Coordinates of C-alpha atoms and ligand atoms in Angstrom, one line a residue:
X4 CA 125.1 106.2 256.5
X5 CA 121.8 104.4 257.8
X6 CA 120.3 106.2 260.5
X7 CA 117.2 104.5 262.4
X8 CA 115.2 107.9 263.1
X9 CA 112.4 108.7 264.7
X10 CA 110.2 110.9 264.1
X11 CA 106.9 111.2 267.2
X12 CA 103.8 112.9 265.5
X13 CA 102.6 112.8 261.8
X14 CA 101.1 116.3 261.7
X15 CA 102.9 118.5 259.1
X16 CA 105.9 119.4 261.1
X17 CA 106.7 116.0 261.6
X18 CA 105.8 115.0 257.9
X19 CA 107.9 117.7 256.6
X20 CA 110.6 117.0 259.1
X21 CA 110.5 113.1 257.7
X22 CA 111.1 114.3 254.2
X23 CA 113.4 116.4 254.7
X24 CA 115.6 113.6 256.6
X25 CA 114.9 111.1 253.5
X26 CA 116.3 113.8 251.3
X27 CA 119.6 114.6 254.0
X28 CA 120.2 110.9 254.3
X29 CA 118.6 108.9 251.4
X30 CA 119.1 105.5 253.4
X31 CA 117.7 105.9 256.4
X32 CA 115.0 104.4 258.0
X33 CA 112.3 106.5 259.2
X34 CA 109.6 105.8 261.8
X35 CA 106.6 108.3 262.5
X36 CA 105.1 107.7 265.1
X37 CA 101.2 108.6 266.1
X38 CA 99.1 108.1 269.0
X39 CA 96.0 108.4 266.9
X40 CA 95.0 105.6 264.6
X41 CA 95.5 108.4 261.8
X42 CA 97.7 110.3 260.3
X43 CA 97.9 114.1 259.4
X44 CA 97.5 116.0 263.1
X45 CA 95.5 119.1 262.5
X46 CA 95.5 118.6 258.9
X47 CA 92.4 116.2 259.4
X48 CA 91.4 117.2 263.2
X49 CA 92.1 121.1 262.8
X50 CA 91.5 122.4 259.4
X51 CA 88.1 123.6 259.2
X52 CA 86.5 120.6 257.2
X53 CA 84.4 123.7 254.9
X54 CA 88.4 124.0 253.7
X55 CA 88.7 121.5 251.7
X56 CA 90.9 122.7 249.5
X57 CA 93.6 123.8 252.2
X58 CA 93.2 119.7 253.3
X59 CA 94.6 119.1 249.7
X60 CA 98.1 119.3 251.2
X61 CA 97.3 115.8 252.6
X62 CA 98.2 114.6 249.0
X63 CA 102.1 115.7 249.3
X64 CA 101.9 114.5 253.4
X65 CA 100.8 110.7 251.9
X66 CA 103.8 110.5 249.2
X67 CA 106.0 111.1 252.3
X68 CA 104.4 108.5 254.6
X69 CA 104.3 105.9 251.5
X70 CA 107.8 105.9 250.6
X71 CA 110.2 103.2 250.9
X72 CA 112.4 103.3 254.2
X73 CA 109.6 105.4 256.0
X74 CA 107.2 103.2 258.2
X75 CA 103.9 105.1 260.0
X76 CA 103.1 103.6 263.3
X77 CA 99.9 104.7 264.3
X78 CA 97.8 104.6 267.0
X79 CA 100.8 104.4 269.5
X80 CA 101.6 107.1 271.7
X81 CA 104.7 107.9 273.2
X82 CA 104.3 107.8 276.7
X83 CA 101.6 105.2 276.9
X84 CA 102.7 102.7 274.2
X85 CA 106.7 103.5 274.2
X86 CA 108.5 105.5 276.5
X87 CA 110.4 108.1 275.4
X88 CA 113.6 106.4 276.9
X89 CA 113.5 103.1 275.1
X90 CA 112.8 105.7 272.1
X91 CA 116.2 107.1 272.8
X92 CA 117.7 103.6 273.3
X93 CA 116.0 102.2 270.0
X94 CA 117.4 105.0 267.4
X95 CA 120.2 106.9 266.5
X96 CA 117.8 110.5 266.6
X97 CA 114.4 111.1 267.6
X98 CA 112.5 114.3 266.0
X99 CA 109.9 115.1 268.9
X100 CA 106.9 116.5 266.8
X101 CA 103.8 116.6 268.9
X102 CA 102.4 120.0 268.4
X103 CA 100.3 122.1 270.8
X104 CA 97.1 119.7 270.9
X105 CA 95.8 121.0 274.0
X106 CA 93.6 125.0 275.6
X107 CA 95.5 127.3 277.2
X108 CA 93.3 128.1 280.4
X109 CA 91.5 131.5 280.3
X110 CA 92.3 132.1 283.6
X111 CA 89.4 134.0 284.2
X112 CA 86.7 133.4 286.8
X113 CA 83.9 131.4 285.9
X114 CA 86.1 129.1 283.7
X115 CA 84.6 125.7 285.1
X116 CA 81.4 126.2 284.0
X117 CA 79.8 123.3 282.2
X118 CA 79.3 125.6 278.6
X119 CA 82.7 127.2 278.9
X120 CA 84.8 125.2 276.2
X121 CA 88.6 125.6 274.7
X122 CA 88.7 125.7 270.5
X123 CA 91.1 122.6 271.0
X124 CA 87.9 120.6 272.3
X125 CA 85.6 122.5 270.2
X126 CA 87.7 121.9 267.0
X127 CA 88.3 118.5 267.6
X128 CA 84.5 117.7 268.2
X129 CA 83.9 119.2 264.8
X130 CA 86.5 117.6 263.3
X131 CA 86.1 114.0 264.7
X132 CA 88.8 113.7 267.1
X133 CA 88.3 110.7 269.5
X134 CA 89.0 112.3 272.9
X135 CA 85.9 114.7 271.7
X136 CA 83.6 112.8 270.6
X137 CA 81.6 113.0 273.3
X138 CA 82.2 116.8 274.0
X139 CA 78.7 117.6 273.2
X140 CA 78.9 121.1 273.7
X141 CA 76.3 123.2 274.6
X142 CA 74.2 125.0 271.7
X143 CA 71.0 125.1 273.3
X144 CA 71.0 128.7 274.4
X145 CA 70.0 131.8 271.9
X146 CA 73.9 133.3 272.0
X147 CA 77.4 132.0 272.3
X148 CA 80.7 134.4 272.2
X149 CA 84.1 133.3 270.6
X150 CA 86.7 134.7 272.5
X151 CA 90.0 135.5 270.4
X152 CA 91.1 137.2 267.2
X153 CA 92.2 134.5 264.8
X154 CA 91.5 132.6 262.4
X155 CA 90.5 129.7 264.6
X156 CA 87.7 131.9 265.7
X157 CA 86.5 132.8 262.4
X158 CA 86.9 129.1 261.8
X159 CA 84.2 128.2 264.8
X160 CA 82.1 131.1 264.1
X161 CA 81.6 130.4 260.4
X162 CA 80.5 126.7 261.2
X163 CA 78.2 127.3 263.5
X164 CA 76.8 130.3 261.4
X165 CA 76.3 128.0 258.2
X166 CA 73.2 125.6 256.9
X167 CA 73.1 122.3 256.3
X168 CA 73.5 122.9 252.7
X169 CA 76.6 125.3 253.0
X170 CA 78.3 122.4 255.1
X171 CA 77.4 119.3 252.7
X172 CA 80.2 119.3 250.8
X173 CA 82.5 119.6 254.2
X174 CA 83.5 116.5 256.3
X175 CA 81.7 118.2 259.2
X176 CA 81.5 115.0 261.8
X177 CA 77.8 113.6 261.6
X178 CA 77.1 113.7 265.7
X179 CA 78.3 117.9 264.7
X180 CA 76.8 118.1 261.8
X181 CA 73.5 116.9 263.8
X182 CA 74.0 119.6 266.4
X183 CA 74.9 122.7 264.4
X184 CA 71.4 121.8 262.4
X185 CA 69.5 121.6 265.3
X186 CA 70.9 124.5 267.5
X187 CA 69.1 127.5 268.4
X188 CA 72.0 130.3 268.4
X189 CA 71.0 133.5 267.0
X190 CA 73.8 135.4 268.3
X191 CA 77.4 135.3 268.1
X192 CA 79.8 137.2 269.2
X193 CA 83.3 137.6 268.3
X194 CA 85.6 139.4 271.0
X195 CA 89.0 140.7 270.8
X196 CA 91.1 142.8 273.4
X197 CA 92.7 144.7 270.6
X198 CA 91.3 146.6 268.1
X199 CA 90.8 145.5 264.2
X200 CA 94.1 146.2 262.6
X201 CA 96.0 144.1 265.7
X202 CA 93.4 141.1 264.8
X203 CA 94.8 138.2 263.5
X204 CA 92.7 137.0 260.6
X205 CA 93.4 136.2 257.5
X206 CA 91.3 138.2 254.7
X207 CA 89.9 135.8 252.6
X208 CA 88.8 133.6 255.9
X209 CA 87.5 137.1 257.2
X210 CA 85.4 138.1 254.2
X211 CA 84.2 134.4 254.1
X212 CA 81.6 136.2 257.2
X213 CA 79.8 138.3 254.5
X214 CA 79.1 135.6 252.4
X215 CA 76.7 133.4 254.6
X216 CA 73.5 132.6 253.7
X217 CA 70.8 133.1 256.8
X218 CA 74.0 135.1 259.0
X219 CA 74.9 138.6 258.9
X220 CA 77.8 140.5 260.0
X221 CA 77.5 143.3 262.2
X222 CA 80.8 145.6 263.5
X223 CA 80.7 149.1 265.2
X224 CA 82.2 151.3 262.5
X225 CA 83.0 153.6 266.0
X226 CA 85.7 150.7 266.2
X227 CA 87.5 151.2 262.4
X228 CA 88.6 154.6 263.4
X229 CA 91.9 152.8 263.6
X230 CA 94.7 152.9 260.9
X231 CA 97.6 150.3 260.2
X232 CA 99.6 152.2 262.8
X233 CA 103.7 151.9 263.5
X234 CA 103.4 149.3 265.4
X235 CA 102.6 146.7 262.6
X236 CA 105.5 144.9 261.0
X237 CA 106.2 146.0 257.2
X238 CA 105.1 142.3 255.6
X239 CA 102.2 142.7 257.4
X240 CA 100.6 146.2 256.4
X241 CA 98.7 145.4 253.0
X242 CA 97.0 142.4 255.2
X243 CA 95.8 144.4 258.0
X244 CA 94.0 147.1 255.6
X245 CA 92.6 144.4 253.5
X246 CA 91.1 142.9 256.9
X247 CA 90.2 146.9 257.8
X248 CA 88.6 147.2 254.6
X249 CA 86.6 144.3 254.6
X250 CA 85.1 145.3 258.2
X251 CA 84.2 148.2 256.8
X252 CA 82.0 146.7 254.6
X253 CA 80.8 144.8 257.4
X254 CA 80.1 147.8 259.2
X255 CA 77.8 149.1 256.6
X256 CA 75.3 146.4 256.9
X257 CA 72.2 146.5 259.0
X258 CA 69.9 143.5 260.5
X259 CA 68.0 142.4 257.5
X260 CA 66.0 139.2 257.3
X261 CA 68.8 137.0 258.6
X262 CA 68.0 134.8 260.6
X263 CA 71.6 135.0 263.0
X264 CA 74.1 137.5 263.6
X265 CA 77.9 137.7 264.0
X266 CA 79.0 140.6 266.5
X267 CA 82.6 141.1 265.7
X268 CA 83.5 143.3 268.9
X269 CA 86.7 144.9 269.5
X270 CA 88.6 146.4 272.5
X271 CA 87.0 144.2 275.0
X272 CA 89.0 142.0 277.4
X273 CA 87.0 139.2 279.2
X274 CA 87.3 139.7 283.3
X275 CA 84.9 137.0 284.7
X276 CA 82.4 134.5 283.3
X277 CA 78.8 134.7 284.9
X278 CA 76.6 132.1 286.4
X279 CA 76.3 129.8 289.3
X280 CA 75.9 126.7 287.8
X281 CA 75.1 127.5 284.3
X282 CA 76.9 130.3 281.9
X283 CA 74.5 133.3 281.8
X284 CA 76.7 136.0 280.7
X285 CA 80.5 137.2 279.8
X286 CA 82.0 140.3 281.7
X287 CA 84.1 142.3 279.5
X288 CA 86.5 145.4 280.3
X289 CA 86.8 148.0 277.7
X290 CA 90.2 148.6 276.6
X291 CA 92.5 150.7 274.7
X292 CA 95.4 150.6 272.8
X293 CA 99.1 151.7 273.8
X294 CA 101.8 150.4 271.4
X295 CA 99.9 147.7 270.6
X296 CA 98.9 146.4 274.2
X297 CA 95.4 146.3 275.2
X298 CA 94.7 148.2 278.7
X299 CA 91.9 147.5 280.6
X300 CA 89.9 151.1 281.1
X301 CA 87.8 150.0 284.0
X302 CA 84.6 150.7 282.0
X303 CA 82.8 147.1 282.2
X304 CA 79.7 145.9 280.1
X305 CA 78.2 142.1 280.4
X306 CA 76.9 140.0 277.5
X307 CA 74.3 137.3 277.9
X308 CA 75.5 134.7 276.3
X309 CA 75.0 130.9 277.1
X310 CA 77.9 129.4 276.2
X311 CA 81.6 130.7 275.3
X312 CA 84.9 129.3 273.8
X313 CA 87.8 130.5 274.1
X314 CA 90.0 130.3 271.3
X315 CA 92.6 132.2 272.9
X316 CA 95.7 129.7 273.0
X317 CA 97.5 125.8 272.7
X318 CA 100.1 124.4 274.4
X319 CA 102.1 121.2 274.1
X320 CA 101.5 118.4 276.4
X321 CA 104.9 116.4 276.0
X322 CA 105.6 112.5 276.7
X323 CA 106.7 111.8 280.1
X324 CA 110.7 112.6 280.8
X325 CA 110.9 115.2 277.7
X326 CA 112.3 118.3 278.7
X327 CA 109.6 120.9 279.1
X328 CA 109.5 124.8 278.9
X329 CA 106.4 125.3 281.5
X330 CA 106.6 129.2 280.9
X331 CA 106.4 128.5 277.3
X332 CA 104.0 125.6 276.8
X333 CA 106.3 123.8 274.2
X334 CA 109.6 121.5 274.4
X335 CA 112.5 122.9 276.4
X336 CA 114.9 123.4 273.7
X337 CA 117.3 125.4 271.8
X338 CA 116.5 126.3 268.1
X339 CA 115.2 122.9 268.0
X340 CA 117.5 120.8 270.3
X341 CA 116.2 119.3 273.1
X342 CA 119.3 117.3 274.1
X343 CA 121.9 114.8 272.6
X344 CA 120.7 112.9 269.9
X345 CA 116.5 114.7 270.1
X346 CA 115.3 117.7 268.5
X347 CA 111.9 119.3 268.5
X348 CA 109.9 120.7 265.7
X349 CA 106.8 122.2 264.7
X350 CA 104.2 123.6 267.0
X351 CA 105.9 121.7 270.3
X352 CA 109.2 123.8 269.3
X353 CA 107.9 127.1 269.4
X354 CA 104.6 127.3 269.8
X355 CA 101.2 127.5 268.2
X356 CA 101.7 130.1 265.2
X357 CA 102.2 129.5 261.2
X358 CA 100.1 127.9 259.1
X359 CA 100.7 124.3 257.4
X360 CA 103.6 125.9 254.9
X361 CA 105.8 127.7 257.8
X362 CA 106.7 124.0 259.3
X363 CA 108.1 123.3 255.4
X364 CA 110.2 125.9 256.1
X365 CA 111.1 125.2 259.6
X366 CA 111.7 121.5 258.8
X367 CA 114.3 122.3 256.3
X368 CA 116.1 125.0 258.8
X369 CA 116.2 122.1 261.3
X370 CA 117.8 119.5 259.3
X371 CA 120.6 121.7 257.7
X372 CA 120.7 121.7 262.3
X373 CA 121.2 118.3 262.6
X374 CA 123.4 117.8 259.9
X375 CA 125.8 120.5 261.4
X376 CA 125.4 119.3 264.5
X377 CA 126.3 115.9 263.4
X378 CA 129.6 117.3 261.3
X379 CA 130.4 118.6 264.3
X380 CA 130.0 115.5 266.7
X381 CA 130.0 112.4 264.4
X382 CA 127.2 109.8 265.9
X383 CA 127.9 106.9 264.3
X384 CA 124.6 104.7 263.4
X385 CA 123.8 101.5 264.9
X386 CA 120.9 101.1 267.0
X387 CA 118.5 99.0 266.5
X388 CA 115.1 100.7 265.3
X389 CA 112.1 99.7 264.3
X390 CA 112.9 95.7 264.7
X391 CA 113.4 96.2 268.2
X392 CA 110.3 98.4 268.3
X393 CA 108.1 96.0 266.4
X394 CA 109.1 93.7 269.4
X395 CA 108.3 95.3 272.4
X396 CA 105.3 96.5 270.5
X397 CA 104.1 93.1 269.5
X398 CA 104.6 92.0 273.5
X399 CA 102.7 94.9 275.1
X400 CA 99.8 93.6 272.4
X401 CA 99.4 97.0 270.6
X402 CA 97.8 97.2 267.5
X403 CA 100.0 98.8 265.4
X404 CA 98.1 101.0 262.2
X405 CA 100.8 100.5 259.4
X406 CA 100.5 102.6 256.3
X407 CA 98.4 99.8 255.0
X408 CA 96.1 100.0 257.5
X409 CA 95.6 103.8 257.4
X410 CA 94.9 103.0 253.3
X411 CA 92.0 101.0 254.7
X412 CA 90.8 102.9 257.2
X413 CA 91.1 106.0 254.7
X414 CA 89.1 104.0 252.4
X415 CA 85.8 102.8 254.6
X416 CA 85.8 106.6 255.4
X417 CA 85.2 107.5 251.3
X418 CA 82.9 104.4 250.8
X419 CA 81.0 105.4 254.0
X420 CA 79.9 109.1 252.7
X421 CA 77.2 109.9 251.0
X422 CA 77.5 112.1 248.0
X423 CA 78.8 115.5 248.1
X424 CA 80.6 115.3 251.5
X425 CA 84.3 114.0 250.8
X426 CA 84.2 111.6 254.1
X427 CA 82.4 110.3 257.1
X428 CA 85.0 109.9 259.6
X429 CA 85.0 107.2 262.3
X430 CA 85.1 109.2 265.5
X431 CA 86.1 106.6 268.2
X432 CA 89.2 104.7 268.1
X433 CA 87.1 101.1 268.2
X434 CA 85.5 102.4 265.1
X435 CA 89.4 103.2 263.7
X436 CA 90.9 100.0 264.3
X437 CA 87.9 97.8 263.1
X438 CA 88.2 99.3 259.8
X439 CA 92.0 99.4 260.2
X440 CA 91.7 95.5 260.6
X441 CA 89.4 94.8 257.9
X442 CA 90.5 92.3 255.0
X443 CA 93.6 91.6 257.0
Ligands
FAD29 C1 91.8 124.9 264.5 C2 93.0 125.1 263.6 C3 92.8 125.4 262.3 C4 93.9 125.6 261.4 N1 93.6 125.9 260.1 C5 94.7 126.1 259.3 C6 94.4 126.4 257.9 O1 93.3 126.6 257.5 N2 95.5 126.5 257.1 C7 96.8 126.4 257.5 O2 97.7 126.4 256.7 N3 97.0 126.1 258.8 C8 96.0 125.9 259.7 N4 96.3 125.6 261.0 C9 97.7 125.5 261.5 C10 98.2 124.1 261.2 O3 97.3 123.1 261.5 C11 99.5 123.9 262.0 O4 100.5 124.8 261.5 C12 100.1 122.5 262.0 O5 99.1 121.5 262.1 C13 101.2 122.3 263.1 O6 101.8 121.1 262.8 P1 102.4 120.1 264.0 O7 102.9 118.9 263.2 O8 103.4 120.9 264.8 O9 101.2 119.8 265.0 P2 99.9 118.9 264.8 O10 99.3 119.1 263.5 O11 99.1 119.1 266.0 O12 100.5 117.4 264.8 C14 100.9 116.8 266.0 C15 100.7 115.3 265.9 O13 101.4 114.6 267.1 C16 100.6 113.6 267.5 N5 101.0 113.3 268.9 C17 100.8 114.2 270.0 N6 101.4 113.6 271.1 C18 101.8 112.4 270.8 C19 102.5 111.3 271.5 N7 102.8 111.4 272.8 N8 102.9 110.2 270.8 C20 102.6 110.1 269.5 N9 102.0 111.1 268.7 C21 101.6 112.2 269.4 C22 99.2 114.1 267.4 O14 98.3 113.0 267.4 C23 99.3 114.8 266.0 O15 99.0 113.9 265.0 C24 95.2 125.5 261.9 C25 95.4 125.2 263.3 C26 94.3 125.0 264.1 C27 94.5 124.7 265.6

């Protein structure tokens, strides 16, 4: 049977989730959709771009987006470009994929302060996102804390920690690569309410700290104390000592001739961010552990610190008329549907956790979903698709990036890089679409 799908966000869920359809129903036609002129979601904008290798997976993400009966529509959003009804009206399913692009507020006092910034905005000005570009975040000042406990952290610390040569063979942004070289942060602090064994890094991201060249990393041991206690799940036991064990080594370590520090501080839950017009400082409450949960002791302490992100959270920001889950930050549905006909998948379906692999696996849970939902309540196929789409496209003048087009784009971004780093990526969408138009 051939089924005009559609498939809104070419991150991995959504890339999975298209190949995964292609295999269920080898003749339909697929259309992902992407308000960015590129492809790939985090993959390019969220990955740390000193990971290379973990960006390899864009390889397997391109055989999906090149194959016959799947078309890529970039740089048109849902919402903007499209609504999400004449989605509905234009195909016989839509896959609603748009991850969690966007910071979960702190909620903490102080918050609007001009050097208080979410990892999503951070990230993406790294990692040459166009609505970051011109971020410019503050790195001006002699410390800067991290708040959260994950790898994101690690990812933000680690960049900021490393030299010019430990970042050329990354596809660091230029305007970042610029400011990281010419910042004058000494200090960084790492903060987590829990304690080390509840701290969700990954080890070999975690021991990456104690290999920097002019940064060392400091930890209290009077925080290891703590063993992989009942509380942690079974799969997760081995990881949590291999992350104690490595802090341990951290702990050992005192202020030699580096020139910068990481603080990795546990048990300390921020209450208020200080400064009038400016961040001066970060208020912290101790804290201690019951069953897992951080309490706040009442004992305080302030850092000075000049600026402070908080990697602490994403949620979804979903087209107009989608069914959302406010509580939740992600796509009102259940196990993936949304409603007749739409499903959700990915980050936007149950929030920001898993790495790139887990939406492999959740793509093929959902369409073994869809197929039993369909056995169940036949749809027979029939609308129109990407024809009709093309149309109303073509009259609301939007310039569509094809596959094609992404190829070229892709392309000017090798040429354009200077030998060893990989890419330099265009940064605004003008940039994007000129070089998606040339040698048309
Ligand atoms: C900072 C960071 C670092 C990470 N590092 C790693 C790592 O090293 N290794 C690892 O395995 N995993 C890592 N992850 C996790 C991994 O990136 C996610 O598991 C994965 O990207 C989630 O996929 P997704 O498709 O749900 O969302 P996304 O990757 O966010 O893709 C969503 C896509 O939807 C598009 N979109 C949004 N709204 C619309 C709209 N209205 N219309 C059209 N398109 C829209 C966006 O432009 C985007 O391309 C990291 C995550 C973050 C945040």
């Amino acid at each position: 049977m051939k089924y005009a799908i559609a498939v809104v966000g070419s991150g991995p869920s959504g890339l999975y989730v298209a190949d995964a359809l292609v295999r269920q129903w080898p003749d339909a036609s697929v259309d992902v959709f992407d308000a960015l002129p590129t492809p790939y979601g985090l993959v390019r904008g969220g990955i740390a771009p000193d990971h290379q290798n973990t960006k390899a997976v864009i390889r397997a993400l391109e055989r999906t987006l090149a194959r016959d009966g799947t078309r890529f529509f970039g740089n048109v959003e849902i919402g903007r470009d499209l609504q999400y009804d004449e989605l509905k009206g234009a195909y016989d399913l839509v896959i609603l994929s748009v991850g969690a692009e966007h910071d979960r507020p702190l909620g903490i006092p102080g918050e609007q302060l001009p050097e208080v910034y979410g990892s999503a905005a951070f990230v993406g000005w790294y990692n040459g996102h166009p609505r970051y570009r011109n971020l410019n975040p503050y790195l001006g000042g002699a410390s800067l804390a991290v708040i959260g406990n994950g790898n994101v952290a690690l990812d933000i610390v680690r960049l900021l920690a490393k030299t010019p040569t430990e970042l050329a063979t990354s596809d660091l942004s230029s305007h970042a690569a610029h400011a990281i070289a010419n910042s004058s942060i000494r200090d960084l602090y790492l903060i987590g309410r829990r304690g080390p064994v509840e701290a969700s890094f990954t080890p070999i991201e975690l021991a990456e700290l104690g290999e920097l060249q002019r940064c060392v990393t400091l930890v209290d041991p009077a925080a290891l104390s703590a063993t992989v206690g009942a509380h942690v799940p079974e799969k997760e036991i081995k990881v949590r000592q291999r992350n104690l064990d490595i802090l341990r080594g951290f702990s050992e370590r005192t202020i030699d001739a580096a020139t910068m520090r990481i603080h990795i501080l546990f048990y300390a839950a921020p209450s208020s961010i200080v400064g009038d017009d400016h961040v001066r400082g970060l208020l912290l409450d101790r804290t201690r552990l019951e069953g897992g949960n951080a309490l706040r002791t009442g004992e305080q302490f302030e850092l000075a610190v000049d600026t402070v992100i908080a990697a602490t959270g994403y949620r979804t920001v979903s087209p107009p008329g989608v069914p959302f889950d406010e509580k939740r930050g992600v796509i009102a549905n259940t196990d993936g549907l949304v409603e007749d006909g739409v499903y959700a998948s990915g980050w936007c379906q149950h929030g920001p956790r898993g790495v790139v692999g887990t939406n492999r696996t959740d793509a093929t849970a959902l369409i073994k979903r869809i197929a039993a939902d369909l056995e169940q309540t036949p749809r027979s196929p029939g609308k129109p698709g990407g024809a009709y789409v093309d149309r109303l496209l073509a009259e609301r003048a939007v310039q569509v990036v094809d596959f094609e087009a992404w190829r070229r784009i892709d392309a000017a971004e090798v040429a354009n890089a200077t030998h060893p780093k990989p890419r330099e990526k265009f940064v605004t969408t003008e940039a994007l679409l000129d070089a998606a138009r040339l040698a048309h």
